[in-house]
mmCIF file of C-alpha atoms in Angstrom:
data_model
loop_
_atom_site.group_PDB
_atom_site.id
_atom_site.type_symbol
_atom_site.label_atom_id
_atom_site.label_comp_id
_atom_site.label_asym_id
_atom_site.label_seq_id
_atom_site.Cartn_x
_atom_site.Cartn_y
_atom_site.Cartn_z
ATOM 1 C CA MET A 1 75.902 -42.186 11.411
ATOM 2 C CA SER A 2 72.370 -42.978 12.427
ATOM 3 C CA GLY A 3 71.299 -39.454 13.571
ATOM 4 C CA GLY A 4 70.227 -38.347 10.106
ATOM 5 C CA ARG A 5 68.095 -41.410 9.549
ATOM 6 C CA ASP A 6 66.341 -40.881 12.929
ATOM 7 C CA ASP A 7 65.524 -37.194 12.019
ATOM 8 C CA SER A 8 64.028 -38.307 8.704
ATOM 9 C CA GLY A 9 61.924 -40.914 10.445
ATOM 10 C CA GLN A 10 60.591 -38.336 12.918
ATOM 11 C CA ALA A 11 59.669 -35.846 10.149
ATOM 12 C CA PHE A 12 57.530 -38.306 8.176
ATOM 13 C CA PRO A 13 54.624 -38.387 10.734
ATOM 14 C CA ILE A 14 54.624 -34.554 10.670
ATOM 15 C CA TYR A 15 54.172 -34.591 6.878
ATOM 16 C CA VAL A 16 51.291 -37.033 7.256
ATOM 17 C CA VAL A 17 49.577 -34.819 9.792
ATOM 18 C CA LEU A 18 50.023 -31.741 7.617
ATOM 19 C CA ILE A 19 48.656 -33.469 4.552
ATOM 20 C CA ALA A 20 45.659 -34.803 6.524
ATOM 21 C CA GLY A 21 45.069 -31.284 7.860
ATOM 22 C CA PHE A 22 45.101 -29.814 4.357
ATOM 23 C CA LEU A 23 42.734 -32.476 3.106
ATOM 24 C CA PHE A 24 40.289 -31.859 5.954
ATOM 25 C CA ALA A 25 40.422 -28.071 5.329
ATOM 26 C CA ALA A 26 39.744 -28.686 1.609
ATOM 27 C CA LEU A 27 36.810 -30.946 2.431
ATOM 28 C CA ALA A 28 35.502 -28.388 4.938
ATOM 29 C CA PHE A 29 35.606 -25.627 2.317
ATOM 30 C CA PHE A 30 33.825 -27.923 -0.093
ATOM 31 C CA VAL A 31 31.039 -28.467 2.508
ATOM 32 C CA VAL A 32 30.771 -24.693 2.948
ATOM 33 C CA GLY A 33 30.363 -24.353 -0.770
ATOM 34 C CA MET A 34 27.732 -27.027 -0.872
ATOM 35 C CA ALA A 35 25.872 -25.352 1.984
ATOM 36 C CA ALA A 36 25.956 -22.038 0.117
ATOM 37 C CA THR A 37 24.600 -23.700 -2.978
ATOM 38 C CA THR A 38 21.820 -25.326 -1.012
ATOM 39 C CA ARG A 39 20.961 -21.999 0.566
ATOM 40 C CA SER A 40 20.942 -20.330 -2.858
ATOM 41 C CA ASN A 41 18.614 -22.991 -4.243
ATOM 42 C CA ALA A 42 16.285 -22.376 -1.277
ATOM 43 C CA GLN A 43 16.255 -18.621 -1.907
ATOM 44 C CA GLY A 44 15.437 -19.187 -5.580
ATOM 45 C CA ALA A 45 12.560 -21.464 -4.601
ATOM 46 C CA ALA A 46 11.298 -18.960 -2.054
ATOM 47 C CA ASP A 47 11.385 -16.112 -4.585
ATOM 48 C CA ALA A 48 9.555 -18.188 -7.171
ATOM 49 C CA ALA A 49 6.901 -19.295 -4.625
ATOM 50 C CA ALA A 50 6.213 -15.780 -3.375
ATOM 51 C CA LEU A 51 5.916 -14.358 -6.878
ATOM 52 C CA ALA A 52 3.688 -17.255 -7.947
ATOM 53 C CA ALA A 53 1.328 -16.563 -5.011
ATOM 54 C CA ALA A 54 1.067 -12.908 -5.849
ATOM 55 C CA ARG A 55 0.574 -13.519 -9.561
ATOM 56 C CA GLU A 56 -2.097 -16.063 -8.911
ATOM 57 C CA VAL A 57 -4.127 -13.445 -6.977
ATOM 58 C CA ARG A 58 -3.327 -10.721 -9.490
ATOM 59 C CA ASP A 59 -4.272 -12.753 -12.535
ATOM 60 C CA ASN A 60 -7.649 -13.689 -10.973
ATOM 61 C CA ALA A 61 -8.518 -10.119 -9.878
ATOM 62 C CA PHE A 62 -11.799 -10.242 -11.823
ATOM 63 C CA MET A 63 -12.748 -13.789 -10.844
ATOM 64 C CA GLY A 64 -16.421 -14.023 -9.759
ATOM 65 C CA LEU A 65 -17.145 -10.314 -10.437
ATOM 66 C CA ASP A 66 -20.180 -9.153 -12.368
ATOM 67 C CA LEU A 67 -18.436 -6.318 -14.167
ATOM 68 C CA PRO A 68 -21.484 -4.535 -15.639
ATOM 69 C CA ALA A 69 -23.146 -4.565 -12.200
ATOM 70 C CA LEU A 70 -20.203 -2.955 -10.401
ATOM 71 C CA SER A 71 -20.895 0.403 -8.810
ATOM 72 C CA PRO A 72 -18.582 3.386 -9.273
ATOM 73 C CA ALA A 73 -17.321 2.905 -5.719
ATOM 74 C CA ALA A 74 -16.593 -0.747 -6.427
ATOM 75 C CA TRP A 75 -14.592 0.086 -9.565
ATOM 76 C CA GLU A 76 -12.520 2.485 -7.455
ATOM 77 C CA GLU A 77 -11.899 -0.263 -4.913
ATOM 78 C CA LEU A 78 -11.032 -2.789 -7.574
ATOM 79 C CA VAL A 79 -8.441 -0.515 -9.277
ATOM 80 C CA LYS A 80 -6.812 0.177 -5.867
ATOM 81 C CA GLY A 81 -6.493 -3.597 -5.303
ATOM 82 C CA ASN A 82 -8.915 -3.674 -2.380
ATOM 83 C CA LEU A 83 -11.088 -6.361 -3.969
ATOM 84 C CA LEU A 84 -8.261 -8.853 -4.521
ATOM 85 C CA ASN A 85 -9.039 -12.379 -3.202
ATOM 86 C CA ALA A 86 -6.123 -14.336 -1.743
ATOM 87 C CA LYS A 87 -7.769 -17.736 -2.500
ATOM 88 C CA GLY A 88 -5.405 -20.101 -4.160
ATOM 89 C CA ALA A 89 -2.275 -18.069 -3.396
ATOM 90 C CA CYS A 90 -0.588 -20.519 -1.040
ATOM 91 C CA GLY A 91 -1.573 -23.453 -3.240
ATOM 92 C CA LYS A 92 0.233 -21.831 -6.140
ATOM 93 C CA ALA A 93 3.242 -21.096 -3.919
ATOM 94 C CA THR A 94 3.391 -24.766 -2.958
ATOM 95 C CA GLU A 95 3.261 -25.800 -6.590
ATOM 96 C CA PHE A 96 6.137 -23.562 -7.601
ATOM 97 C CA ALA A 97 8.268 -24.497 -4.594
ATOM 98 C CA ALA A 98 7.903 -28.171 -5.628
ATOM 99 C CA LEU A 99 9.088 -27.321 -9.123
ATOM 100 C CA ASN A 100 12.263 -25.977 -7.489
ATOM 101 C CA ASP A 101 12.796 -29.123 -5.393
ATOM 102 C CA ALA A 102 11.554 -27.492 -2.169
ATOM 103 C CA PHE A 103 8.471 -27.399 0.046
ATOM 104 C CA VAL A 104 6.582 -24.535 1.668
ATOM 105 C CA ALA A 105 7.085 -24.454 5.422
ATOM 106 C CA HIS A 106 4.946 -21.315 5.895
ATOM 107 C CA CYS A 107 2.727 -19.160 3.677
ATOM 108 C CA GLU A 108 0.880 -15.952 4.571
ATOM 109 C CA ALA A 109 -1.400 -14.390 1.994
ATOM 110 C CA ALA A 110 -2.509 -11.044 3.254
ATOM 111 C CA THR A 111 -3.241 -9.063 0.112
ATOM 112 C CA PRO A 112 -1.488 -7.203 -1.292
ATOM 113 C CA ARG A 113 1.533 -8.813 0.509
ATOM 114 C CA PHE A 114 2.556 -12.454 0.386
ATOM 115 C CA ALA A 115 5.195 -14.046 2.586
ATOM 116 C CA VAL A 116 6.638 -17.557 1.986
ATOM 117 C CA ALA A 117 9.174 -19.655 3.855
ATOM 118 C CA VAL A 118 10.570 -22.732 2.118
ATOM 119 C CA SER A 119 12.925 -25.573 2.816
ATOM 120 C CA THR A 120 14.792 -27.617 0.245
ATOM 121 C CA LYS A 121 13.957 -31.262 -0.089
ATOM 122 C CA GLY A 122 17.634 -32.090 -0.532
ATOM 123 C CA THR A 123 20.361 -31.616 2.099
ATOM 124 C CA VAL A 124 23.986 -30.612 2.007
ATOM 125 C CA GLY A 125 24.843 -34.304 2.102
ATOM 126 C CA LYS A 126 27.333 -36.384 4.103
ATOM 127 C CA SER A 127 30.670 -34.751 4.779
ATOM 128 C CA VAL A 128 33.418 -34.322 7.292
ATOM 129 C CA VAL A 129 31.122 -31.856 9.100
ATOM 130 C CA PRO A 130 28.829 -33.715 11.511
ATOM 131 C CA GLY A 131 25.158 -33.255 10.832
ATOM 132 C CA SER A 132 25.498 -31.890 7.290
ATOM 133 C CA GLU A 133 23.497 -34.840 5.903
ATOM 134 C CA ALA A 134 20.432 -33.431 7.740
ATOM 135 C CA LEU A 135 20.985 -29.799 6.865
ATOM 136 C CA HIS A 136 18.308 -28.398 4.524
ATOM 137 C CA GLY A 137 18.436 -25.060 2.807
ATOM 138 C CA GLN A 138 15.977 -22.543 4.185
ATOM 139 C CA ALA A 139 14.870 -19.156 2.907
ATOM 140 C CA THR A 140 12.069 -16.643 3.013
ATOM 141 C CA ALA A 141 10.639 -14.223 0.408
ATOM 142 C CA LYS A 142 7.958 -11.567 0.135
ATOM 143 C CA ALA A 143 6.032 -10.340 -2.907
ATOM 144 C CA LEU A 144 3.743 -7.333 -3.339
ATOM 145 C CA ILE A 145 0.943 -6.503 -5.742
ATOM 146 C CA GLU A 146 0.935 -2.842 -6.675
ATOM 147 C CA PRO A 147 -1.699 -0.851 -8.645
ATOM 148 C CA ARG A 148 -0.461 0.582 -11.930
ATOM 149 C CA CYS A 149 -3.560 2.508 -13.035
ATOM 150 C CA PHE A 150 -6.408 4.720 -11.973
ATOM 151 C CA LEU A 151 -9.856 5.307 -13.390
ATOM 152 C CA LYS A 152 -10.033 7.941 -16.071
ATOM 153 C CA PRO A 153 -12.521 10.656 -15.181
ATOM 154 C CA ALA A 154 -15.332 11.003 -17.654
ATOM 155 C CA PRO A 155 -16.038 14.530 -19.051
ATOM 156 C CA THR A 156 -18.661 16.516 -17.281
ATOM 157 C CA PRO A 157 -21.540 17.336 -19.674
ATOM 158 C CA ALA A 158 -22.333 20.973 -20.120
ATOM 159 C CA PRO A 159 -25.667 21.989 -18.564
ATOM 160 C CA THR A 160 -28.548 22.741 -20.988
ATOM 161 C CA PRO A 161 -29.735 26.295 -20.452
ATOM 162 C CA THR A 162 -33.443 26.354 -19.501
ATOM 163 C CA ALA A 163 -35.626 28.611 -17.469
ATOM 164 C CA THR A 164 -35.562 26.167 -14.603
ATOM 165 C CA ALA A 165 -32.215 24.630 -15.290
ATOM 166 C CA SER A 166 -30.507 22.933 -12.389
ATOM 167 C CA PRO A 167 -26.804 22.172 -12.235
ATOM 168 C CA ALA A 168 -25.948 19.007 -14.130
ATOM 169 C CA PRO A 169 -24.389 16.374 -11.811
ATOM 170 C CA SER A 170 -20.802 15.513 -12.371
ATOM 171 C CA VAL A 171 -20.128 12.234 -14.047
ATOM 172 C CA SER A 172 -18.090 9.917 -11.816
ATOM 173 C CA PRO A 173 -15.016 8.100 -13.137
ATOM 174 C CA SER A 174 -16.973 4.843 -13.346
ATOM 175 C CA SER A 175 -20.212 6.227 -14.759
ATOM 176 C CA SER A 176 -18.860 5.177 -18.137
ATOM 177 C CA ALA A 177 -19.802 1.665 -17.026
ATOM 178 C CA GLU A 178 -23.409 2.633 -17.689
ATOM 179 C CA LEU A 179 -22.416 3.247 -21.288
ATOM 180 C CA GLY A 180 -20.768 -0.126 -21.621
ATOM 181 C CA SER A 181 -17.127 0.662 -21.008
ATOM 182 C CA VAL A 182 -14.652 1.667 -18.334
ATOM 183 C CA ALA A 183 -11.501 3.629 -19.031
ATOM 184 C CA PHE A 184 -8.222 3.395 -17.061
ATOM 185 C CA VAL A 185 -5.077 5.433 -17.196
ATOM 186 C CA CYS A 186 -1.979 3.309 -16.885
ATOM 187 C CA ARG A 187 1.414 5.078 -16.849
ATOM 188 C CA GLY A 188 0.050 7.848 -19.079
ATOM 189 C CA LYS A 189 -1.755 5.571 -21.495
ATOM 190 C CA THR A 190 -5.506 5.078 -21.674
ATOM 191 C CA LEU A 191 -6.875 1.540 -21.519
ATOM 192 C CA THR A 192 -10.555 0.950 -22.261
ATOM 193 C CA LEU A 193 -12.544 -2.085 -21.124
ATOM 194 C CA ASP A 194 -15.609 -3.060 -23.128
ATOM 195 C CA LEU A 195 -17.957 -4.553 -20.565
ATOM 196 C CA GLU A 196 -19.878 -6.482 -23.185
ATOM 197 C CA LYS A 197 -16.762 -8.007 -24.721
ATOM 198 C CA PRO A 198 -14.080 -7.724 -22.005
ATOM 199 C CA GLY A 199 -11.682 -10.241 -23.578
ATOM 200 C CA ALA A 200 -8.951 -11.924 -21.532
ATOM 201 C CA LEU A 201 -9.396 -10.614 -18.024
ATOM 202 C CA ASP A 202 -6.106 -12.016 -16.796
ATOM 203 C CA ARG A 203 -4.347 -9.864 -19.393
ATOM 204 C CA LEU A 204 -6.260 -6.825 -18.187
ATOM 205 C CA ALA A 205 -5.259 -7.701 -14.572
ATOM 206 C CA LYS A 206 -1.625 -7.785 -15.654
ATOM 207 C CA SER A 207 -2.069 -4.252 -17.053
ATOM 208 C CA LEU A 208 -3.723 -2.942 -13.928
ATOM 209 C CA PHE A 209 -1.355 -4.490 -11.376
ATOM 210 C CA SER A 210 2.379 -5.227 -11.110
ATOM 211 C CA VAL A 211 4.031 -7.856 -8.969
ATOM 212 C CA ARG A 212 7.510 -7.572 -7.440
ATOM 213 C CA LEU A 213 9.650 -8.953 -4.673
ATOM 214 C CA VAL A 214 10.101 -6.790 -1.592
ATOM 215 C CA ASP A 215 12.263 -6.941 1.536
#
């Protein structure tokens, strides 16, 4: 009987098609996984670049400032972060993106916020999905510099009683600069800066300001 042999011959092409379909699906899932990995790498590079930009500005908060000559109002502005200079932020972002095999497509440094968009240098690679060899991972990230401290108010001296005594003026928070030091309160702890021997100013900047990623 030849009928059975004919049925077997007709089923073989169906098996081939099914196997080919399964292989294509497996390869397609593999491409999806590669795309997800590329996207994840891009996000990591964007986060690193945004944080690097913000930290560069934070760490150089005192760059170019004549600390003993700062007025009380200037000290107030400095502690609030209003004197931060965004110079060098995007350059640092570019540097850190490159360390993560990516490049900066866009950088906006508007202190205290920093926005970065990056693209990976590598692609998903050749696959069964057309165009995947030209698909780069892309991501954006934002970082923020936040003040952690405020100036510690100096005590108001008691007036000296005299016949023609006039009220003693209140000592401003930064009037301690005239005595050679400035005191800050950071999360309940007092931090004193000796204007004659300030030490590592980048370390002081890290105490005064925090850096974090934001949405």
